[in-house]
mmCIF file of C-alpha atoms in Angstrom:
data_model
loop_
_atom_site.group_PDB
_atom_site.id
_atom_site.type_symbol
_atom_site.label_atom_id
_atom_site.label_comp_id
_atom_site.label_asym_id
_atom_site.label_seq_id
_atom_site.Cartn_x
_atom_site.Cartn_y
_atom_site.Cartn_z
ATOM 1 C CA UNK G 1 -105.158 -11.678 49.333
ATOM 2 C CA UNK G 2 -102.382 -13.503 46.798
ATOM 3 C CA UNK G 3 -100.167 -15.990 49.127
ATOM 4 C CA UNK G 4 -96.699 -16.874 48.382
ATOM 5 C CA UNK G 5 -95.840 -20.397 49.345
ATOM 6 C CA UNK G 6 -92.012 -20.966 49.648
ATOM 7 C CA UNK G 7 -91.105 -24.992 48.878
ATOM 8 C CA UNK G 8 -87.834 -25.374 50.187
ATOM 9 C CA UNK G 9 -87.421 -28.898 48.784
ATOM 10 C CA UNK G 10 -87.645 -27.701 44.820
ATOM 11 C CA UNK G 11 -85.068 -25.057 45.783
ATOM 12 C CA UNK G 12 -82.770 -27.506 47.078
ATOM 13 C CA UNK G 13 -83.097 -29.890 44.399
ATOM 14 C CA UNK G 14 -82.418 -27.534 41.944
ATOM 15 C CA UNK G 15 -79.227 -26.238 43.027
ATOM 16 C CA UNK G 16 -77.905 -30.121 43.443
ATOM 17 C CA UNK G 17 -78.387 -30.598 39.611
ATOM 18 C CA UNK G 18 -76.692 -27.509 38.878
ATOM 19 C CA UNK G 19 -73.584 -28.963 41.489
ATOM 20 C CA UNK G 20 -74.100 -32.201 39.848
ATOM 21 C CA UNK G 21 -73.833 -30.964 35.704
ATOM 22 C CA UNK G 22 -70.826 -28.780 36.671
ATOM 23 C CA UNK G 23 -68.901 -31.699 38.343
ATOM 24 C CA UNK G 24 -69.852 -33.461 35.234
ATOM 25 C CA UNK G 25 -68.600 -31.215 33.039
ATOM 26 C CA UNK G 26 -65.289 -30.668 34.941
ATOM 27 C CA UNK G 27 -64.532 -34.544 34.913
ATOM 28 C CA UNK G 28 -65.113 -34.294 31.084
ATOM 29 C CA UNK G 29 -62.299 -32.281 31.179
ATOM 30 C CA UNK G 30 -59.850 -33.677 33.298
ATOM 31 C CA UNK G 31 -60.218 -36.769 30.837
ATOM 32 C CA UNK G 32 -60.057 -35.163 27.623
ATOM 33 C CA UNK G 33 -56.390 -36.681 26.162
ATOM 34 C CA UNK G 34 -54.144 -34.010 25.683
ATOM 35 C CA UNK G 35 -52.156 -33.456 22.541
ATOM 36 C CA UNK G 36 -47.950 -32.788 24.054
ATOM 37 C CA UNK G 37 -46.395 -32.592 20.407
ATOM 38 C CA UNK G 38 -45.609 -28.629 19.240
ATOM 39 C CA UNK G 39 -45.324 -28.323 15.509
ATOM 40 C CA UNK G 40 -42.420 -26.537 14.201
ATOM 41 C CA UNK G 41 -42.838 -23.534 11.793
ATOM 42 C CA UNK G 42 -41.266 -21.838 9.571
ATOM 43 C CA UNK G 43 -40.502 -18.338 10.507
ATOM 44 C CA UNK G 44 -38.966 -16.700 7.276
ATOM 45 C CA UNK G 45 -37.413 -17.215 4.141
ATOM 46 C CA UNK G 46 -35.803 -14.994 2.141
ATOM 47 C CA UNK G 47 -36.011 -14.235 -1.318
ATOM 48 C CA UNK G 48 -39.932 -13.730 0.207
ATOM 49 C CA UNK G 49 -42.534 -15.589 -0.942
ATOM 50 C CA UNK G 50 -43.535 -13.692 -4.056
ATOM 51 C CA UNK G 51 -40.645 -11.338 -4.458
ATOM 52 C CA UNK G 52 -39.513 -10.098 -8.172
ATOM 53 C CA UNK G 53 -36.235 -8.962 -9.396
ATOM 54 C CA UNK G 54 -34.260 -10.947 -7.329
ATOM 55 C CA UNK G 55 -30.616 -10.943 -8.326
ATOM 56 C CA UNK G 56 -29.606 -14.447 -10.041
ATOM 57 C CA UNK G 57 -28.219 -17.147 -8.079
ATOM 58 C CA UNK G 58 -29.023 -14.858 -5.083
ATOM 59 C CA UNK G 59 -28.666 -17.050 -1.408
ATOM 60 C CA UNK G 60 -31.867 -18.693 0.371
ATOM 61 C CA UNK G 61 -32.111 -17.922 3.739
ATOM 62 C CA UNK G 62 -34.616 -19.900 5.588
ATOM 63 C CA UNK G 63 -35.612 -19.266 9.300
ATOM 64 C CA UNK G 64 -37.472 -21.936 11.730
ATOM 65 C CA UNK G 65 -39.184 -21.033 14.754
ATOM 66 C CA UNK G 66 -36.637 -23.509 16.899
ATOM 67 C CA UNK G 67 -33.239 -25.062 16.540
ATOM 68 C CA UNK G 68 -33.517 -27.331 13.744
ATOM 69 C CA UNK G 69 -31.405 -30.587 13.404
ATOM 70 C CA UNK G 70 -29.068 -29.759 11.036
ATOM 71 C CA UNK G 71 -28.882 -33.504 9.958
ATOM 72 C CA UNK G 72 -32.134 -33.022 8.504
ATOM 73 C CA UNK G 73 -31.485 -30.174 6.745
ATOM 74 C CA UNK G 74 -31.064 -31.363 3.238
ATOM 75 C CA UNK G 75 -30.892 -30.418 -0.396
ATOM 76 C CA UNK G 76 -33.517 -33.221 -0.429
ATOM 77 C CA UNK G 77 -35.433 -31.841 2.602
ATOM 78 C CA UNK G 78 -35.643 -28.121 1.205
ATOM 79 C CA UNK G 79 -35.409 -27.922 -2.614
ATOM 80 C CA UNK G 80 -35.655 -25.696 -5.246
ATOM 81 C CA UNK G 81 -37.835 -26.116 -8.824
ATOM 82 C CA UNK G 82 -37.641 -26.103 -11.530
ATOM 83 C CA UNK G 83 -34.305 -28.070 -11.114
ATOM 84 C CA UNK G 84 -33.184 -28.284 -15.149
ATOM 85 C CA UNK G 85 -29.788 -27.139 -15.352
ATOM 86 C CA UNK G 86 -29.088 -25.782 -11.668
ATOM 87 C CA UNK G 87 -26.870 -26.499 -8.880
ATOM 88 C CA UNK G 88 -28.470 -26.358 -5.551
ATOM 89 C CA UNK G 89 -26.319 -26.743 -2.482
ATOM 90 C CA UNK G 90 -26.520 -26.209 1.371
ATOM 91 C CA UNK G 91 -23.598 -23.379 2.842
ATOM 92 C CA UNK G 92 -24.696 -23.656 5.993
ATOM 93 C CA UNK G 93 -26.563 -24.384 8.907
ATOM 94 C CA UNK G 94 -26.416 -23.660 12.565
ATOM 95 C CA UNK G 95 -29.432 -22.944 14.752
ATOM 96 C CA UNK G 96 -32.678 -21.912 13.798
ATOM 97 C CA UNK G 97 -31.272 -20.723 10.375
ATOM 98 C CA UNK G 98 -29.863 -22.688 7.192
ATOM 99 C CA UNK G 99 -28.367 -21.296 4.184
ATOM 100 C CA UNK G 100 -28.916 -22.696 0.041
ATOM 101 C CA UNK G 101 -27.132 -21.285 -2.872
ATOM 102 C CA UNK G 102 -28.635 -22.201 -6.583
ATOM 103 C CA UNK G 103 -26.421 -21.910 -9.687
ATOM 104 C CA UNK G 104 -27.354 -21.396 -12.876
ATOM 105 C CA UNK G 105 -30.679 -19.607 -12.279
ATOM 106 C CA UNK G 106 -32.003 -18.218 -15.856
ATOM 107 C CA UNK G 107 -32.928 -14.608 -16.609
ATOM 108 C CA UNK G 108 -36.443 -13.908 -15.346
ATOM 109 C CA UNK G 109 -37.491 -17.023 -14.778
ATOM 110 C CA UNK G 110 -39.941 -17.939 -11.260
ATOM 111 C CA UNK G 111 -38.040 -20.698 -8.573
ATOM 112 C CA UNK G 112 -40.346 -22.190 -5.974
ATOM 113 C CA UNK G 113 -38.420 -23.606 -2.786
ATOM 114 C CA UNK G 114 -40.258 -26.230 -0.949
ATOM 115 C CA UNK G 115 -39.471 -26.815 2.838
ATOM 116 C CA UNK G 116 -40.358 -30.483 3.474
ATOM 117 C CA UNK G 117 -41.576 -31.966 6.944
ATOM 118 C CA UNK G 118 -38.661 -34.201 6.687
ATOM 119 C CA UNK G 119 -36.909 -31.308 8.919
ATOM 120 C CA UNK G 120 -37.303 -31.455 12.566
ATOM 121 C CA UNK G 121 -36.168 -29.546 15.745
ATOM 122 C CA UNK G 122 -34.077 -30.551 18.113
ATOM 123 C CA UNK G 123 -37.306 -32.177 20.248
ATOM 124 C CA UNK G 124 -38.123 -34.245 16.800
ATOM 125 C CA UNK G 125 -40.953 -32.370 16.148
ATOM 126 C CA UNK G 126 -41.859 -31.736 11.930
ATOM 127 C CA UNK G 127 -43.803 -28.924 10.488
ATOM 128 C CA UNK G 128 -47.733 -29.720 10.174
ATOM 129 C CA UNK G 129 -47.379 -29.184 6.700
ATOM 130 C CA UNK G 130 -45.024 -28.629 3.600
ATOM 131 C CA UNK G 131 -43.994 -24.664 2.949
ATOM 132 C CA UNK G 132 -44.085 -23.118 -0.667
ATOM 133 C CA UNK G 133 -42.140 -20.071 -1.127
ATOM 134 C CA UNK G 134 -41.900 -18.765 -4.920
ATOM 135 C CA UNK G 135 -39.938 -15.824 -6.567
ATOM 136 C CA UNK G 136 -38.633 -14.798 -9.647
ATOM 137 C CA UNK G 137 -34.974 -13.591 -10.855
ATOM 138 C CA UNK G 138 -34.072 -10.367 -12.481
ATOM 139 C CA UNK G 139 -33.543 -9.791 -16.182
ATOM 140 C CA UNK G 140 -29.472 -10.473 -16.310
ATOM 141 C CA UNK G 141 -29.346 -7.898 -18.777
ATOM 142 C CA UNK G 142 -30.293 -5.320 -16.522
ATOM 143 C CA UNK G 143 -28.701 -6.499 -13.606
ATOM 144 C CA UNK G 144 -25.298 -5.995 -12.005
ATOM 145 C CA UNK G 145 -23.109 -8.092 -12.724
ATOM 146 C CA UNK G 146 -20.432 -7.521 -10.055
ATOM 147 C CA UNK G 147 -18.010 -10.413 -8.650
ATOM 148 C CA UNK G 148 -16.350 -8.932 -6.662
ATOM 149 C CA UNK G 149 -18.631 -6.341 -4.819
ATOM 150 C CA UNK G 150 -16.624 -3.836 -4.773
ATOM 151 C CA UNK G 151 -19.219 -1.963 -5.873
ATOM 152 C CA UNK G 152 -18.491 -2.037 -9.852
ATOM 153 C CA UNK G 153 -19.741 -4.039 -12.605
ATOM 154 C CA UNK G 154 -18.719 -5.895 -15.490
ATOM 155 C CA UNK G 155 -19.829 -4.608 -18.156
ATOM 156 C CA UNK G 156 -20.419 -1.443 -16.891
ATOM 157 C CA UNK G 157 -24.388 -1.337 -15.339
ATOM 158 C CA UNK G 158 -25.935 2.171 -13.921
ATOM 159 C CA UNK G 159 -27.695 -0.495 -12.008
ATOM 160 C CA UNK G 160 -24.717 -0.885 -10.068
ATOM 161 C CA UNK G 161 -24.213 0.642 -6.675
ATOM 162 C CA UNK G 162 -20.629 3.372 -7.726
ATOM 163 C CA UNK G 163 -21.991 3.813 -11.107
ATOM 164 C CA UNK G 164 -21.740 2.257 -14.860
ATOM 165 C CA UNK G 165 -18.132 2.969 -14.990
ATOM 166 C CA UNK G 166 -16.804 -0.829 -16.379
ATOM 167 C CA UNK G 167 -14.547 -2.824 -13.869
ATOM 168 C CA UNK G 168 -11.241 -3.812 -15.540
ATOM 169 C CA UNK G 169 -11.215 -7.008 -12.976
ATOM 170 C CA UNK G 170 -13.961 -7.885 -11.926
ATOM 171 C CA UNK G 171 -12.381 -10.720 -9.725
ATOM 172 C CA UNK G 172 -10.166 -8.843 -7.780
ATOM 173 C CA UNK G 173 -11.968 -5.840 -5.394
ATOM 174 C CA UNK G 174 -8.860 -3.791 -5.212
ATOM 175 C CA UNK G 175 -8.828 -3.169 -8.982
ATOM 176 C CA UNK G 176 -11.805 -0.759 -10.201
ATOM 177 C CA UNK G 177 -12.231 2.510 -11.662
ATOM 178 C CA UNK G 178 -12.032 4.242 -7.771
ATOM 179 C CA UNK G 179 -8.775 2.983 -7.077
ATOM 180 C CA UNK G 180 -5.890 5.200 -6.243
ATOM 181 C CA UNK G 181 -3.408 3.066 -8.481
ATOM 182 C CA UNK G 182 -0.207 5.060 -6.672
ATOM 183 C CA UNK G 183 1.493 1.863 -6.226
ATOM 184 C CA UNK G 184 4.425 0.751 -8.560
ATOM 185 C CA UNK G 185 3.341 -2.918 -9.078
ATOM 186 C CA UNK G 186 2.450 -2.868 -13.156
ATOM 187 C CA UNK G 187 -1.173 -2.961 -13.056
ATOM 188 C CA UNK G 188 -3.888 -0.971 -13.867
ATOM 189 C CA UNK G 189 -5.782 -0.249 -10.528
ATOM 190 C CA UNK G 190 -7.710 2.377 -11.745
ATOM 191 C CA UNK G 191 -8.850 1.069 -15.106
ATOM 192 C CA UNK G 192 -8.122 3.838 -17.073
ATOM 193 C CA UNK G 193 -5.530 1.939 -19.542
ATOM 194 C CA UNK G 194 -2.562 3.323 -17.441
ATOM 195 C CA UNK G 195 -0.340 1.461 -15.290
ATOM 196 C CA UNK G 196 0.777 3.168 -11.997
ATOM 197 C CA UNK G 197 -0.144 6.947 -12.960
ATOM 198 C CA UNK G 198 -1.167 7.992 -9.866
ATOM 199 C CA UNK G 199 2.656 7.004 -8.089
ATOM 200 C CA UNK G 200 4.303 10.136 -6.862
ATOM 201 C CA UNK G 201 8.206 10.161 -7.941
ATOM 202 C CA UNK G 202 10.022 11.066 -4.502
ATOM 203 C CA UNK G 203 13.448 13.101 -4.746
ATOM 204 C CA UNK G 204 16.777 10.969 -3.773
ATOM 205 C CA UNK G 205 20.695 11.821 -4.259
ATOM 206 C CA UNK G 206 23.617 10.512 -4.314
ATOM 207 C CA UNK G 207 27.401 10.525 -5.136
ATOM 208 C CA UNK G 208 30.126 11.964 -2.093
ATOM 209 C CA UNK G 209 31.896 14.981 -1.938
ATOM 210 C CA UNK G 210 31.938 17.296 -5.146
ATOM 211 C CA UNK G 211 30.622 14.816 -7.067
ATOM 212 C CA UNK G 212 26.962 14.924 -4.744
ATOM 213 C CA UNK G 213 24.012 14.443 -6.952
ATOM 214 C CA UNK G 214 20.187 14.286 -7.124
ATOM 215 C CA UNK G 215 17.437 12.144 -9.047
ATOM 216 C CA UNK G 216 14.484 10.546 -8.149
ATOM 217 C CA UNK G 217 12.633 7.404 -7.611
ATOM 218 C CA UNK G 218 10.286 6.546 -10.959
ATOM 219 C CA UNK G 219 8.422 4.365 -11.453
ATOM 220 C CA UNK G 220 8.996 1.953 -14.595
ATOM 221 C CA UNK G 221 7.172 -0.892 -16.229
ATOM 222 C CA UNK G 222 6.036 -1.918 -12.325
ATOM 223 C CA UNK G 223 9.627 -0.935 -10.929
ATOM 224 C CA UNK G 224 11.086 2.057 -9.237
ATOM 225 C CA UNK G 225 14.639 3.099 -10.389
ATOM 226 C CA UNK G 226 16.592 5.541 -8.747
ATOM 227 C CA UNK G 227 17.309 8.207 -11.820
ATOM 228 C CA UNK G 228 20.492 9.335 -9.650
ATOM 229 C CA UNK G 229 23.769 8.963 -11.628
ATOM 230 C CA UNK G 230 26.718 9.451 -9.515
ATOM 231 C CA UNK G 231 29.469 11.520 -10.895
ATOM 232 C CA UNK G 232 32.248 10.073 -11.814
ATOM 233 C CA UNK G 233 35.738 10.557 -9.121
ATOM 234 C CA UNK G 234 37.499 13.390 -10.133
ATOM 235 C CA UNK G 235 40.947 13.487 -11.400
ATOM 236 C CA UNK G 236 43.407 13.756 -8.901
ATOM 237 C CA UNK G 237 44.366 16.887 -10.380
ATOM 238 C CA UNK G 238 41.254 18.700 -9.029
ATOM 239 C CA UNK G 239 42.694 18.026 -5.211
ATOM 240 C CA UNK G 240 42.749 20.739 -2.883
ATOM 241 C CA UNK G 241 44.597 19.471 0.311
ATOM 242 C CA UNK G 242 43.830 22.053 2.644
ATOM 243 C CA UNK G 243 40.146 23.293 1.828
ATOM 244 C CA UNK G 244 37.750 20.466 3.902
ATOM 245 C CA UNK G 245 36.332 19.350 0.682
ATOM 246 C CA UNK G 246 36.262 16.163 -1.478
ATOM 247 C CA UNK G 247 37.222 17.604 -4.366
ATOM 248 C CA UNK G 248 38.027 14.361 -6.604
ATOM 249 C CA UNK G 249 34.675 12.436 -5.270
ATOM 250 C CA UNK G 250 36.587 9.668 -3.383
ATOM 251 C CA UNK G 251 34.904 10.307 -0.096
ATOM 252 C CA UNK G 252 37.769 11.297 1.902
ATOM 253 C CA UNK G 253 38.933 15.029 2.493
ATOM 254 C CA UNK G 254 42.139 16.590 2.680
ATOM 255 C CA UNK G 255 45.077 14.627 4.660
ATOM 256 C CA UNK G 256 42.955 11.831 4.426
ATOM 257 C CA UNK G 257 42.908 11.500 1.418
ATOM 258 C CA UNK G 258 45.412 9.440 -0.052
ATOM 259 C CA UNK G 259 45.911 11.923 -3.233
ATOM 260 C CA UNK G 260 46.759 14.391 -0.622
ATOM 261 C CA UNK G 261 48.829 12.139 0.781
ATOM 262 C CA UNK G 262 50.724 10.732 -2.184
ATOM 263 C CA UNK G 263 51.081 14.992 -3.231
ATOM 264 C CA UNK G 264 52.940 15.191 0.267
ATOM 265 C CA UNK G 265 55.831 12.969 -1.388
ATOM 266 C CA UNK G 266 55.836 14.552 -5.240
ATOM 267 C CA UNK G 267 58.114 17.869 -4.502
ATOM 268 C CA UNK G 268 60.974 19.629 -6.625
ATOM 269 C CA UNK G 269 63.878 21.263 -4.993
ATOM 270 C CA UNK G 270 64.994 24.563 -6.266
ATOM 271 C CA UNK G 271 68.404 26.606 -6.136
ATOM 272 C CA UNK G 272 69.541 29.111 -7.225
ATOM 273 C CA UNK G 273 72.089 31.870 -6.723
ATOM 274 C CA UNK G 274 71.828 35.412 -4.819
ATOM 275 C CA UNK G 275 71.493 38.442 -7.341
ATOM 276 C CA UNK G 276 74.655 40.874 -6.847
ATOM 277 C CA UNK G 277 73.391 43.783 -8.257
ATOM 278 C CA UNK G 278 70.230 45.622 -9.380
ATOM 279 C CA UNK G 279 68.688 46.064 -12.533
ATOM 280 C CA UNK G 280 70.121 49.508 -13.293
ATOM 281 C CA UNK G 281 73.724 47.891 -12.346
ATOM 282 C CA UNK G 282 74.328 49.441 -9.015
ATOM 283 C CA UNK G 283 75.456 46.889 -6.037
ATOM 284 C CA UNK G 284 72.485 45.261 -4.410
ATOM 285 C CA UNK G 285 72.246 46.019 -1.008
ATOM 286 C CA UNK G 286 68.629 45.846 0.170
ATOM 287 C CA UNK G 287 67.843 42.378 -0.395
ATOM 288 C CA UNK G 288 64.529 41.302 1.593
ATOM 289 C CA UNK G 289 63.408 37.783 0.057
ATOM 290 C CA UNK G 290 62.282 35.866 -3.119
ATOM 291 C CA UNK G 291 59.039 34.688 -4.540
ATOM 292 C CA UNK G 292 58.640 31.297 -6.458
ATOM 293 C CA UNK G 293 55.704 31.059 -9.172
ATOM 294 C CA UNK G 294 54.628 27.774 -10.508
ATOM 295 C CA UNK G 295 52.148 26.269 -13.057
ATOM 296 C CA UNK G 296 51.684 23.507 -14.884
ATOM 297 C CA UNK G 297 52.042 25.481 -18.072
ATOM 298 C CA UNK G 298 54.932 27.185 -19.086
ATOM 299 C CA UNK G 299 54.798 31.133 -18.173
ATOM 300 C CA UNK G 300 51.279 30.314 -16.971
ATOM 301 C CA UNK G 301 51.597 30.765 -13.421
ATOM 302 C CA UNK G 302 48.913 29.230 -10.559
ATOM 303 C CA UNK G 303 51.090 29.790 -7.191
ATOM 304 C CA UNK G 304 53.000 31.976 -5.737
ATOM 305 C CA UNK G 305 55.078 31.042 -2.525
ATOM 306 C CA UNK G 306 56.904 33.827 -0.354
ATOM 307 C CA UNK G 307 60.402 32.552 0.980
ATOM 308 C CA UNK G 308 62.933 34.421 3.140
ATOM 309 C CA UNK G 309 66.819 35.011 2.069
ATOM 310 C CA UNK G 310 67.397 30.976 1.269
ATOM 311 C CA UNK G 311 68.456 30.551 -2.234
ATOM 312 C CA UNK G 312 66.919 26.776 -2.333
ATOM 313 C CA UNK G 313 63.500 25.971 -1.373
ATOM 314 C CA UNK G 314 61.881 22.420 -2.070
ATOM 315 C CA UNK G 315 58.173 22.983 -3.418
ATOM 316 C CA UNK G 316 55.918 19.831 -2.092
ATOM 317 C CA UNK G 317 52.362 18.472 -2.474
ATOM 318 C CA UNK G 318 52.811 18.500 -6.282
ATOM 319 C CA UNK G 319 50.097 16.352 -8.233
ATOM 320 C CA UNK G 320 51.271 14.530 -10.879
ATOM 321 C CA UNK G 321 52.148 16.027 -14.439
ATOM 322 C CA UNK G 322 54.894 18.908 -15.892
ATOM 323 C CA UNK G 323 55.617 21.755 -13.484
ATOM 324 C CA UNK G 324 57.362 24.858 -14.574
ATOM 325 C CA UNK G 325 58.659 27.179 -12.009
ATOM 326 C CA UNK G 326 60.274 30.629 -12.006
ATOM 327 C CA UNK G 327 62.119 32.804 -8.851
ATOM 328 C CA UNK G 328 62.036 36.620 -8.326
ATOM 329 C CA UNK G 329 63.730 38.917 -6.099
ATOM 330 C CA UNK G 330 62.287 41.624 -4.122
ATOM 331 C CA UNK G 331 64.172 44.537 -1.648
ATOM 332 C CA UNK G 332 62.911 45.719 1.356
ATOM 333 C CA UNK G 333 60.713 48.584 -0.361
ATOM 334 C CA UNK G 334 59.245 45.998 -2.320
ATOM 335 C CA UNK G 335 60.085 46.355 -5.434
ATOM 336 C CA UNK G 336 60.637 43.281 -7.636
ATOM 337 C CA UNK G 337 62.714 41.393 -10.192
ATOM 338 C CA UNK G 338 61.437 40.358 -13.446
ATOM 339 C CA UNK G 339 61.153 36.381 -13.315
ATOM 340 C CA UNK G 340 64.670 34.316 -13.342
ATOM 341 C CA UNK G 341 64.674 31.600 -16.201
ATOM 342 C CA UNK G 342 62.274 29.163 -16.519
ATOM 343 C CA UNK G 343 62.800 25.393 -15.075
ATOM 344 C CA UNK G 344 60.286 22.803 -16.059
ATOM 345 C CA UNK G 345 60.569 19.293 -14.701
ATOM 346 C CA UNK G 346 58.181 16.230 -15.297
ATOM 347 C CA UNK G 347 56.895 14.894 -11.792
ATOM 348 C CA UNK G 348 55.425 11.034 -11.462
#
């Protein structure tokens, strides 16, 4: 019969040197030097790294992975090749992110930026290595040329974003073929060739009294004028001094109105003597009044004022110029005289 013999000193032995090689390797550790220093890296950059049709002189945006030091941040530390004939220049730089703008960039041609280790974070620490980012501009030709993105071009580009309609000035964003142009300022704002077509004339008046008006604001050569021509004042002749209008334009009505007021003090006085008979010669008995007419043309009669029995009468509120006047009788059935002679008299 097979025997199994149990040695408990191997056993014991063995399991020490296993104790004993993982101490070992644990102290191997604990003394291996450890490396404290993080390398910064680049995060981003933008035009990409391999990116076509970029649009000349187009901004460089380049991302880190911490705060840089911005005094590091250099057109010498990051720069841009090949260099013949551009301008390369830092905009900004706050953060983890600086800005470069090149000028002068050539149709179609590939720009490489290099990011040098000469910029550090905040902590000091560099990238492990230099970064190479290439790209390539578009072909100007075909590009939009538009300065002052408002969305237009000049020349003219279906490339750019409202169209290939040409912007008249391209430095100015308010000015382009999608402007209103309804203000009266003198300038094209729509491009079409037209100053100001699109301003709306608004309606205005003017003058006082009779003499009221209307016009309207224009616009002209990059001013508005009021079209509105007064009327000129009446004559004083056209006064009516007991109506409530302005009838010579002056502004003032009736009584105050100094016509009406200087008519109060032009008057003629008129006499004359009581009829003693009637027309067909019999004794006049039935006398009831007399009527005055006066005009300022002879036998061409405007008024007519009914008196009583006076035989004088003084006629007042005259405007200036010749007045002729003329009496009649009438009796109490109403029948009436022919007119009396005819008395014209000049009044100032």
């Amino acid at each position: 019969m097979l025997k199994i013999k149990i040695r408990p000193g191997r056993a014991i032995m063995g399991h020490l040197f296993a104790i004993m090689t993982m101490m070992s390797l644990l102290l191997a550790f604990l003394i291996l030097p450890v490396n404290t220093a993080f390398a910064l890296t680049l995060d981003s950059i933008f035009p990409s790294n391999g990116a076509t049709g970029v649009v000349v002189d187009s901004p460089v945006t380049i991302t880190w992975s911490d705060n840089v030091n911005c005094a590091t941040v250099t057109t010498g530390s990051v720069t841009i090749r090949p260099p013949t004939g551009l301008t390369w220049a830092m905009t900004s730089c706050s953060g983890n992110k600086a800005v470069f703008v090149p000028g002068g960039q050539t149709s179609s041609k590939i720009y490489t930026i290099t990011v040098t280790t000469t910029v550090r974070d905040l902590s000091g620490d560099a990238m492990a290595a230099n970064y190479l980012s290439s790209y390539s501009v578009a072909d100007v030709s075909s590009a939009c040329k538009d300065q002052d993105l408002d969305g237009y071009g000049y020349p003219g580009n279906i490339a750019c974003p409202k169209g290939a309609a040409s912007d008249c000035n391209d430095y100015v964003a308010s000015i382009n073929p999608g402007a209103s142009d309804n203000t009266c300022n003198g300038i094209d704002e729509n491009c079409n060739g037209i100053a100001d077509d699109k301003y709306i004339p608004t309606n205005t008046t003017c003058g006082t009294g009779a003499c009221v008006t209307t016009g309207q604001n224009v616009c002209r050569y990059g001013m508005i004028v009021n079209t509105c021509t007064p009327v000129t004042e009446g004559p004083v002749s056209n006064l009516m001094c007991s109506d409530g209008k302005d009838n010579d334009c002056d502004g003032k009505i009736d009584s105050a109105d100094s016509g009406c007021l200087a008519q109060l003090t032009r008057s003629v006085t008129l006499t004359w003597l009581k009829p003693a008979a009637n027309t067909n010669g019999t004794q006049l008995t039935d006398l009831d009044g007399y009527r005055i007419y006066y005009g300022q043309t002879s036998r061409n009669y405007t008024s007519v004022m009914d008196i009583n029995k006076t035989t004088s009468y003084t006629v007042s509120s005259l405007s200036q110029g010749t007045w002729c006047f003329a009496v009649t009788a009438y009796d109490i059935a109403g029948n009436e005289s022919g007119y009396s002679n005819e008395v014209c008299k000049i009044v100032n």
